[in-house]
CSV table of C-alpha atoms in Angstrom, one decimal:
chain,number,residue,atom,x,y,z
S,1,MET,CA,0.0,0.0,0.0
S,2,GLY,CA,1.2,3.5,-0.8
S,3,LEU,CA,1.0,6.4,1.6
S,4,VAL,CA,0.3,9.6,-0.3
S,5,VAL,CA,0.4,13.2,1.0
S,6,GLU,CA,-1.0,16.0,-1.1
S,7,PRO,CA,0.0,19.3,0.5
S,8,ASP,CA,-1.6,22.6,-0.5
S,9,VAL,CA,1.4,24.5,-1.8
S,10,ARG,CA,1.2,28.3,-1.9
S,11,SER,CA,3.3,30.8,-3.8
S,12,GLY,CA,2.0,34.3,-3.5
S,13,GLU,CA,-1.6,34.4,-4.7
S,14,SER,CA,-1.3,31.1,-6.5
S,15,ARG,CA,-2.0,27.6,-5.1
S,16,ARG,CA,-1.0,24.2,-6.5
S,17,TRP,CA,-1.1,20.6,-5.4
S,18,LEU,CA,1.8,18.2,-5.2
S,19,ALA,CA,1.3,14.5,-4.6
S,20,ASP,CA,4.1,12.7,-2.8
S,21,VAL,CA,4.4,9.1,-1.9
S,22,VAL,CA,5.8,9.2,1.6
S,23,GLY,CA,6.0,5.5,2.1
S,24,GLN,CA,5.0,2.0,1.1
S,25,LEU,CA,4.3,-0.9,3.3
S,26,GLU,CA,3.1,-4.5,3.1
S,27,GLY,CA,0.1,-5.4,5.1
S,28,THR,CA,-3.6,-4.6,5.3
S,29,ARG,CA,-5.4,-1.4,4.5
S,30,GLU,CA,-6.0,-1.0,8.3
S,31,ASP,CA,-2.2,-1.2,8.9
S,32,ALA,CA,-1.7,1.5,6.2
S,33,LEU,CA,-4.3,3.7,7.7
S,34,ARG,CA,-2.8,3.5,11.2
S,35,GLU,CA,0.7,4.4,9.8
S,36,LEU,CA,-0.9,7.2,7.7
S,37,GLU,CA,-2.8,8.6,10.8
S,38,ALA,CA,0.5,8.7,12.7
S,39,ARG,CA,2.1,10.6,9.9
S,40,ALA,CA,-0.8,13.0,9.6
S,41,ARG,CA,-0.8,13.8,13.3
S,42,ALA,CA,3.0,14.4,13.2
S,43,PHE,CA,2.8,16.6,10.0
S,44,PRO,CA,4.1,20.1,10.9
S,45,PRO,CA,1.5,22.9,10.3
S,46,PRO,CA,2.5,25.9,8.3
S,47,ARG,CA,3.9,28.9,10.3
S,48,TRP,CA,0.7,30.9,9.6
S,49,ALA,CA,-1.6,28.3,11.1
S,50,GLN,CA,-3.8,29.3,14.0
S,51,GLN,CA,-6.1,26.2,14.1
S,52,THR,CA,-5.6,22.7,12.6
S,53,ARG,CA,-8.2,20.0,12.4
S,54,LEU,CA,-7.6,16.4,11.4
S,55,LEU,CA,-10.6,14.6,9.8
S,56,ARG,CA,-11.0,11.0,8.7
S,57,THR,CA,-12.2,10.5,5.2
S,58,ALA,CA,-13.1,7.4,3.2
S,59,GLU,CA,-9.6,7.1,1.7
S,60,GLY,CA,-7.5,8.6,4.5
S,61,PHE,CA,-7.3,11.9,6.4
S,62,LEU,CA,-7.8,15.6,5.7
S,63,LEU,CA,-5.8,18.1,7.7
S,64,VAL,CA,-7.6,21.5,7.5
S,65,VAL,CA,-5.5,24.5,8.4
S,66,ASN,CA,-7.0,27.9,9.2
S,67,GLY,CA,-4.8,30.9,9.7
S,68,SER,CA,-4.9,34.7,10.2
S,69,TRP,CA,-4.4,35.5,6.5
S,70,ALA,CA,-4.9,32.2,4.7
S,71,ASP,CA,-6.6,28.8,4.9
S,72,GLY,CA,-5.6,25.5,3.3
S,73,HIS,CA,-5.6,21.8,3.7
S,74,HIS,CA,-3.4,18.7,3.2
S,75,ARG,CA,-4.8,15.4,2.0
S,76,PHE,CA,-3.4,12.1,3.3
S,77,SER,CA,-4.6,9.0,1.5
S,78,VAL,CA,-3.9,5.2,1.1
S,79,ALA,CA,-3.6,3.9,-2.4
S,80,GLU,CA,-2.8,0.5,-3.8
S,81,VAL,CA,0.6,0.4,-5.7
S,82,LEU,CA,0.0,-1.0,-9.2
S,83,HIS,CA,3.3,-0.1,-10.7
S,84,ASP,CA,6.5,1.5,-9.6
S,85,SER,CA,9.2,2.1,-12.2
S,86,ALA,CA,11.9,2.6,-9.5
S,87,ALA,CA,11.1,-0.7,-7.7
S,88,PRO,CA,13.8,-3.3,-7.7
S,89,PRO,CA,13.2,-6.1,-10.3
S,90,PRO,CA,11.6,-9.3,-8.9
S,91,GLU,CA,14.1,-12.0,-7.8
S,92,ALA,CA,14.7,-14.5,-10.6
S,93,PRO,CA,13.6,-18.0,-9.9
S,94,ARG,CA,16.4,-20.3,-8.9
S,95,ASP,CA,17.7,-22.8,-11.4
S,96,SER,CA,16.6,-26.2,-10.1
S,97,ALA,CA,20.0,-27.7,-11.3
S,98,VAL,CA,21.9,-25.6,-8.8
S,99,PRO,CA,21.1,-26.6,-5.2
S,100,PRO,CA,20.4,-23.7,-2.7
S,101,PRO,CA,23.3,-22.7,-0.5
S,102,GLY,CA,23.9,-25.2,2.3
S,103,ALA,CA,22.0,-28.0,0.6
S,104,VAL,CA,23.7,-31.3,0.2
S,105,PRO,CA,23.4,-32.5,-3.4
S,106,ASP,CA,22.5,-36.1,-4.1
S,107,VAL,CA,25.8,-37.4,-5.7
S,108,PRO,CA,27.3,-40.9,-6.0
S,109,ARG,CA,29.2,-41.8,-2.9
S,110,ASP,CA,31.7,-44.5,-1.8
S,111,ALA,CA,30.8,-47.0,0.8
S,112,ASP,CA,32.3,-44.8,3.6
S,113,GLY,CA,29.9,-41.9,2.5
S,114,VAL,CA,32.6,-39.7,0.7
S,115,ALA,CA,31.5,-38.2,-2.6
S,116,ARG,CA,33.3,-39.8,-5.6
S,117,THR,CA,33.4,-36.3,-7.3
S,118,PRO,CA,34.5,-33.1,-5.5
S,119,SER,CA,31.6,-30.8,-4.7
S,120,TRP,CA,33.2,-27.9,-6.7
S,121,LEU,CA,33.6,-29.9,-9.9
S,122,GLY,CA,30.9,-29.1,-12.4
S,123,ARG,CA,29.3,-26.3,-10.4
S,124,THR,CA,27.8,-23.5,-12.5
S,125,ASP,CA,27.5,-21.0,-9.7
S,126,LEU,CA,31.3,-20.4,-9.4
S,127,PRO,CA,33.3,-18.0,-11.6
């Protein structure tokens, strides 16, 4: 789940919105909402704020800010991550011919249990 903050950004008389993914976590929507609520409560209000109110919405939270010369709000929402171009690539499946580290391969052995062929001979995972 992605945690998104959309602050109300002011520059003079103009206003614009910026969406920022402030975190991603594995778990349930309820877990994500708990984390998002903690972030919304810790969000620093603008210098001009005289009153702040944190409201719960269907998709997250709304921080309403009222000030002496301006009003604004910041939206905090939970969203499902469908694609992330900066995410690391998924781990490739292991080749079944190469045993996982620490596994003892099934090789022909002498009567005393010693492998007939050294374990390093024929390994494809060595340089």
